Tab-separated table of C-alpha atoms and ligand atoms in Angstrom:
chain	number	residue	atom	x	y	z
A	237	UNK	CA	-0.106	24.134	11.099
A	238	UNK	CA	2.381	21.342	11.818
A	239	UNK	CA	1.442	18.616	9.348
A	240	UNK	CA	3.861	16.134	10.912
A	241	UNK	CA	1.061	15.652	13.449
A	242	UNK	CA	-0.718	13.544	10.829
A	243	UNK	CA	2.107	11.015	11.042
A	244	UNK	CA	1.078	10.410	14.647
A	245	UNK	CA	-2.256	8.948	13.544
A	246	UNK	CA	-2.313	5.145	13.482
A	247	UNK	CA	-3.322	3.081	10.458
A	248	UNK	CA	-2.932	-0.393	9.035
A	249	UNK	CA	-2.054	-1.647	5.573
A	250	UNK	CA	-4.667	-3.337	3.437
A	251	UNK	CA	-5.351	-4.614	-0.063
A	252	UNK	CA	-8.764	-3.443	-1.255
A	253	UNK	CA	-10.288	-5.442	-4.102
A	254	UNK	CA	-13.401	-4.720	-6.110
A	255	UNK	CA	-15.020	-5.245	-9.483
A	256	UNK	CA	-17.607	-7.376	-11.212
A	257	UNK	CA	-18.182	-9.800	-14.084
A	258	UNK	CA	-14.628	-11.097	-14.144
A	259	UNK	CA	-13.053	-7.627	-14.173
A	260	UNK	CA	-11.368	-6.916	-10.892
A	261	UNK	CA	-8.727	-4.684	-9.462
A	262	UNK	CA	-6.878	-4.312	-6.206
A	263	UNK	CA	-4.982	-1.543	-4.504
A	264	UNK	CA	-3.243	-0.769	-1.244
A	265	UNK	CA	-5.032	1.424	1.285
A	266	UNK	CA	-4.139	2.433	4.805
A	267	UNK	CA	-7.463	4.090	5.581
A	268	UNK	CA	-9.862	1.329	6.573
A	269	UNK	CA	-11.742	1.579	9.847
A	270	UNK	CA	-14.726	0.118	11.608
A	271	UNK	CA	-17.586	2.582	11.971
A	272	UNK	CA	-20.237	0.566	13.836
A	273	UNK	CA	-20.486	-2.918	15.280
A	274	UNK	CA	-24.264	-3.465	14.910
A	275	UNK	CA	-24.478	-4.044	12.043
A	276	UNK	CA	-20.714	-4.322	11.477
A	277	UNK	CA	-19.832	-1.478	9.107
A	278	UNK	CA	-16.510	-0.343	7.675
A	279	UNK	CA	-15.345	2.804	5.955
A	280	UNK	CA	-12.593	3.024	3.356
A	281	UNK	CA	-11.195	6.162	1.702
A	282	UNK	CA	-10.309	5.715	-1.979
A	283	UNK	CA	-8.772	8.231	-4.386
A	284	UNK	CA	-11.047	9.041	-7.324
A	285	UNK	CA	-8.097	8.605	-9.703
A	286	UNK	CA	-7.624	4.985	-8.662
A	287	UNK	CA	-9.048	2.277	-10.906
A	288	UNK	CA	-10.469	0.540	-7.814
A	289	UNK	CA	-12.638	3.616	-7.206
A	290	UNK	CA	-14.528	2.989	-10.454
A	291	UNK	CA	-14.918	-0.666	-9.530
A	292	UNK	CA	-16.374	0.048	-6.086
A	293	UNK	CA	-18.699	2.716	-7.460
A	294	UNK	CA	-20.065	0.337	-10.081
A	295	UNK	CA	-20.140	-2.978	-8.211
A	296	UNK	CA	-21.094	-1.498	-4.800
A	297	UNK	CA	-18.908	-4.000	-3.004
A	298	UNK	CA	-15.328	-4.357	-1.840
A	299	UNK	CA	-13.098	-6.780	0.014
A	300	UNK	CA	-10.309	-5.960	2.431
A	301	UNK	CA	-7.264	-8.153	3.082
A	302	UNK	CA	-5.421	-7.189	6.247
A	303	UNK	CA	-1.726	-7.520	5.434
A	304	UNK	CA	0.796	-9.072	7.796
A	305	UNK	CA	4.157	-7.617	8.804
A	306	UNK	CA	5.806	-10.267	6.627
A	307	UNK	CA	4.272	-8.907	3.411
A	308	UNK	CA	7.144	-8.375	0.934
A	309	UNK	CA	7.593	-4.871	-0.458
A	310	UNK	CA	7.329	-6.288	-3.975
A	311	UNK	CA	3.722	-7.308	-3.285
A	312	UNK	CA	2.910	-3.906	-1.784
A	313	UNK	CA	4.507	-2.347	-4.852
A	314	UNK	CA	2.422	-4.504	-7.185
A	315	UNK	CA	-0.815	-3.319	-5.589
A	316	UNK	CA	0.281	0.086	-4.377
A	317	UNK	CA	2.395	1.722	-7.037
A	318	UNK	CA	1.334	0.123	-10.289
A	319	UNK	CA	-1.931	0.893	-11.991
A	320	UNK	CA	-4.409	-1.921	-12.628
A	321	UNK	CA	-5.090	-0.356	-16.029
A	322	UNK	CA	-1.517	-1.237	-16.994
A	323	UNK	CA	-0.740	-4.536	-15.279
A	324	UNK	CA	-2.465	-7.669	-14.126
A	325	UNK	CA	-2.634	-6.968	-10.421
A	326	UNK	CA	-3.281	-10.540	-9.362
A	327	UNK	CA	-0.461	-12.166	-11.318
A	328	UNK	CA	1.497	-14.517	-9.065
A	329	UNK	CA	-0.779	-13.776	-6.090
A	330	UNK	CA	-2.892	-16.450	-4.429
A	331	UNK	CA	-6.504	-15.387	-4.397
A	332	UNK	CA	-9.733	-16.952	-3.145
A	333	UNK	CA	-13.238	-16.092	-4.256
A	334	UNK	CA	-15.408	-14.609	-1.536
A	335	UNK	CA	-19.118	-14.704	-0.817
A	336	UNK	CA	-19.499	-11.475	-2.803
A	337	UNK	CA	-17.719	-13.050	-5.803
A	338	UNK	CA	-14.775	-10.743	-5.270
A	339	UNK	CA	-11.195	-11.999	-5.364
A	340	UNK	CA	-9.709	-11.920	-1.888
A	341	UNK	CA	-5.940	-11.641	-1.659
A	342	UNK	CA	-4.844	-14.506	0.595
A	343	UNK	CA	-1.038	-14.132	0.372
A	344	UNK	CA	0.390	-12.543	3.520
A	345	UNK	CA	-3.131	-11.732	4.736
A	346	UNK	CA	-3.935	-12.023	8.432
A	347	UNK	CA	-7.670	-11.829	7.752
A	348	UNK	CA	-10.218	-10.627	5.217
A	349	UNK	CA	-13.507	-8.740	5.263
A	350	UNK	CA	-16.117	-8.452	2.500
A	351	UNK	CA	-18.577	-5.590	2.463
A	352	UNK	CA	-21.475	-4.231	0.451
A	353	UNK	CA	-21.572	-0.477	-0.031
A	354	UNK	CA	-24.416	1.170	1.900
A	355	UNK	CA	-23.308	4.759	1.517
A	356	UNK	CA	-20.600	7.048	0.224
A	357	UNK	CA	-19.354	10.549	0.848
A	358	UNK	CA	-17.635	12.827	-1.637
A	359	UNK	CA	-14.449	14.166	-0.030
A	360	UNK	CA	-12.944	16.098	-2.943
A	361	UNK	CA	-9.988	14.005	-4.104
A	362	UNK	CA	-11.357	10.903	-2.355
A	363	UNK	CA	-14.619	9.100	-1.714
A	364	UNK	CA	-15.339	7.470	1.611
A	365	UNK	CA	-17.280	4.283	0.987
A	366	UNK	CA	-19.302	2.822	3.851
A	367	UNK	CA	-19.613	-0.935	3.636
A	368	UNK	CA	-21.784	-3.311	5.598
A	369	UNK	CA	-19.823	-6.469	6.369
A	370	UNK	CA	-21.227	-9.608	4.749
A	371	UNK	CA	-18.360	-11.999	5.506
A	372	UNK	CA	-15.047	-12.011	7.342
A	373	UNK	CA	-12.578	-14.537	8.667
A	374	UNK	CA	-9.067	-15.035	9.965
A	375	UNK	CA	-6.579	-16.411	7.412
A	376	UNK	CA	-3.427	-16.596	9.533
A	377	UNK	CA	-3.972	-16.494	13.277
A	378	UNK	CA	-0.243	-16.424	14.050
A	379	UNK	CA	0.674	-13.446	11.833
A	380	UNK	CA	0.820	-9.867	13.107
A	381	UNK	CA	-1.090	-7.249	11.122
A	382	UNK	CA	1.179	-4.572	9.671
A	383	UNK	CA	0.656	-1.068	10.973
A	384	UNK	CA	1.319	1.908	8.722
A	385	UNK	CA	4.074	2.998	11.132
A	386	UNK	CA	5.757	-0.416	10.740
A	387	UNK	CA	5.475	-0.093	6.962
A	388	UNK	CA	7.265	3.265	7.061
A	389	UNK	CA	9.844	2.560	9.759
A	390	UNK	CA	10.771	-1.070	9.257
A	391	UNK	CA	9.925	-1.667	5.606
A	392	UNK	CA	11.024	1.784	4.389
A	393	UNK	CA	7.683	2.226	2.597
A	394	UNK	CA	6.358	5.480	1.168
A	395	UNK	CA	2.895	6.834	0.414
A	396	UNK	CA	1.996	7.191	-3.276
A	397	UNK	CA	0.611	10.564	-4.370
A	398	UNK	CA	-2.944	9.169	-4.449
A	399	UNK	CA	-2.930	8.112	-0.770
A	400	UNK	CA	-5.086	10.186	1.567
A	401	UNK	CA	-2.118	10.524	3.893
A	402	UNK	CA	0.380	11.569	1.199
A	403	UNK	CA	2.489	14.587	2.087
A	404	UNK	CA	4.888	16.337	-0.247
A	405	UNK	CA	7.659	16.405	2.305
A	406	UNK	CA	8.512	13.492	4.528
A	407	UNK	CA	9.207	14.419	8.175
A	408	UNK	CA	12.859	15.040	9.011
A	409	UNK	CA	14.882	11.896	9.676
A	410	UNK	CA	16.895	11.531	12.902
A	411	UNK	CA	20.415	12.990	12.741
A	412	UNK	CA	22.707	10.784	10.667
A	413	UNK	CA	26.361	9.916	11.314
A	414	UNK	CA	28.824	12.472	9.914
A	415	UNK	CA	30.291	10.343	7.131
A	416	UNK	CA	28.241	7.841	5.198
A	417	UNK	CA	27.415	6.619	1.729
A	418	UNK	CA	24.694	8.520	-0.109
A	419	UNK	CA	21.090	7.391	-0.116
A	420	UNK	CA	19.224	7.246	-3.428
A	421	UNK	CA	15.539	7.847	-4.027
A	422	UNK	CA	13.399	6.088	-6.624
A	423	UNK	CA	11.882	8.801	-8.810
A	424	UNK	CA	8.882	6.571	-9.543
A	425	UNK	CA	7.691	5.491	-6.118
A	426	UNK	CA	9.797	7.376	-3.575
A	427	UNK	CA	11.519	4.290	-2.133
A	428	UNK	CA	14.852	5.217	-0.587
A	429	UNK	CA	17.848	2.914	-0.975
A	430	UNK	CA	19.786	3.290	2.244
A	431	UNK	CA	23.282	1.702	2.106
A	432	UNK	CA	23.132	1.224	5.873
A	433	UNK	CA	20.120	-1.053	5.474
A	434	UNK	CA	20.801	-2.600	2.077
A	435	UNK	CA	17.856	-4.334	0.425
A	436	UNK	CA	17.141	-7.547	2.355
A	437	UNK	CA	14.452	-8.673	-0.092
A	438	UNK	CA	16.847	-8.232	-3.004
A	439	UNK	CA	19.628	-10.059	-1.104
A	440	UNK	CA	21.670	-6.876	-0.785
A	441	UNK	CA	23.480	-6.812	2.544
A	442	UNK	CA	23.809	-3.634	4.618
A	443	UNK	CA	26.932	-1.649	3.736
A	444	UNK	CA	26.637	-1.900	-0.062
A	445	UNK	CA	26.856	1.529	-1.714
A	446	UNK	CA	24.195	2.345	-4.318
A	447	UNK	CA	26.969	2.717	-6.892
A	448	UNK	CA	28.059	-0.855	-6.185
A	449	UNK	CA	24.630	-2.465	-6.598
A	450	UNK	CA	24.453	-4.927	-9.516
A	451	UNK	CA	23.398	-3.324	-12.813
A	452	UNK	CA	20.264	-5.475	-12.908
A	453	UNK	CA	19.158	-4.465	-9.408
A	454	UNK	CA	15.672	-2.922	-9.432
A	455	UNK	CA	13.573	-0.926	-6.989
A	456	UNK	CA	12.089	-3.450	-4.512
A	457	UNK	CA	8.816	-1.508	-4.431
A	458	UNK	CA	7.991	-0.594	-8.018
A	459	UNK	CA	10.558	-2.465	-10.118
A	460	UNK	CA	12.183	0.677	-11.564
A	461	UNK	CA	15.749	0.273	-12.837
A	462	UNK	CA	18.826	1.836	-11.248
A	463	UNK	CA	18.945	4.821	-13.586
A	464	UNK	CA	15.534	5.926	-12.292
A	465	UNK	CA	17.153	6.681	-8.925
A	466	UNK	CA	18.393	10.081	-7.846
A	467	UNK	CA	20.954	10.816	-5.187
A	468	UNK	CA	19.382	12.283	-2.104
A	469	UNK	CA	20.248	15.955	-1.635
B	80	LIG	FE1	10.383	2.511	-7.021
């Protein structure tokens, strides 16, 4: 079985929010899809270990923000690689309250959808929640929604271990030039610092070796410090 085939499937990148009575959480998901149009129904696959899973199971509702290509990696990191049990997920994020009472992430969102859960399916590590759409609207008509391929290729993003599409080994990268500075991998989130690309969001220009990054530089995805990085083999 050639599991690299799974990388050929197309996805988007979304923030899923859920909760009730003032207690809410949000997480990144790439597996959101429309199931039927009449009535409009969505499915989302959520890892049972994720805090958002508990929230959806209890509140029976969720909201989806469709992220734009311009979404900074720091925001994806805040929702994708940090647990809502440990941090305030919505800190510094602009949020609006939806018809369902759920917080809808408005920053860098192309559009949002709110749904009420009408069914779920146990899939081992994950649950697929079916949600009937109760409200949806465009937030930024000019912005392009981010595809999962764009997230990986252009943003250098990785899948956390709880993602349905997580694979232990990333597919082989195209052949690299013979001599080049080493790449370093974040041991927390898997982000790779590539000297050829630098870190545009951290104002690090291409061509800066990892060794030469400022001591206070942190992982643009999860905020880990430099000593949490390992040189790529
Ligand atoms: Fe990291």
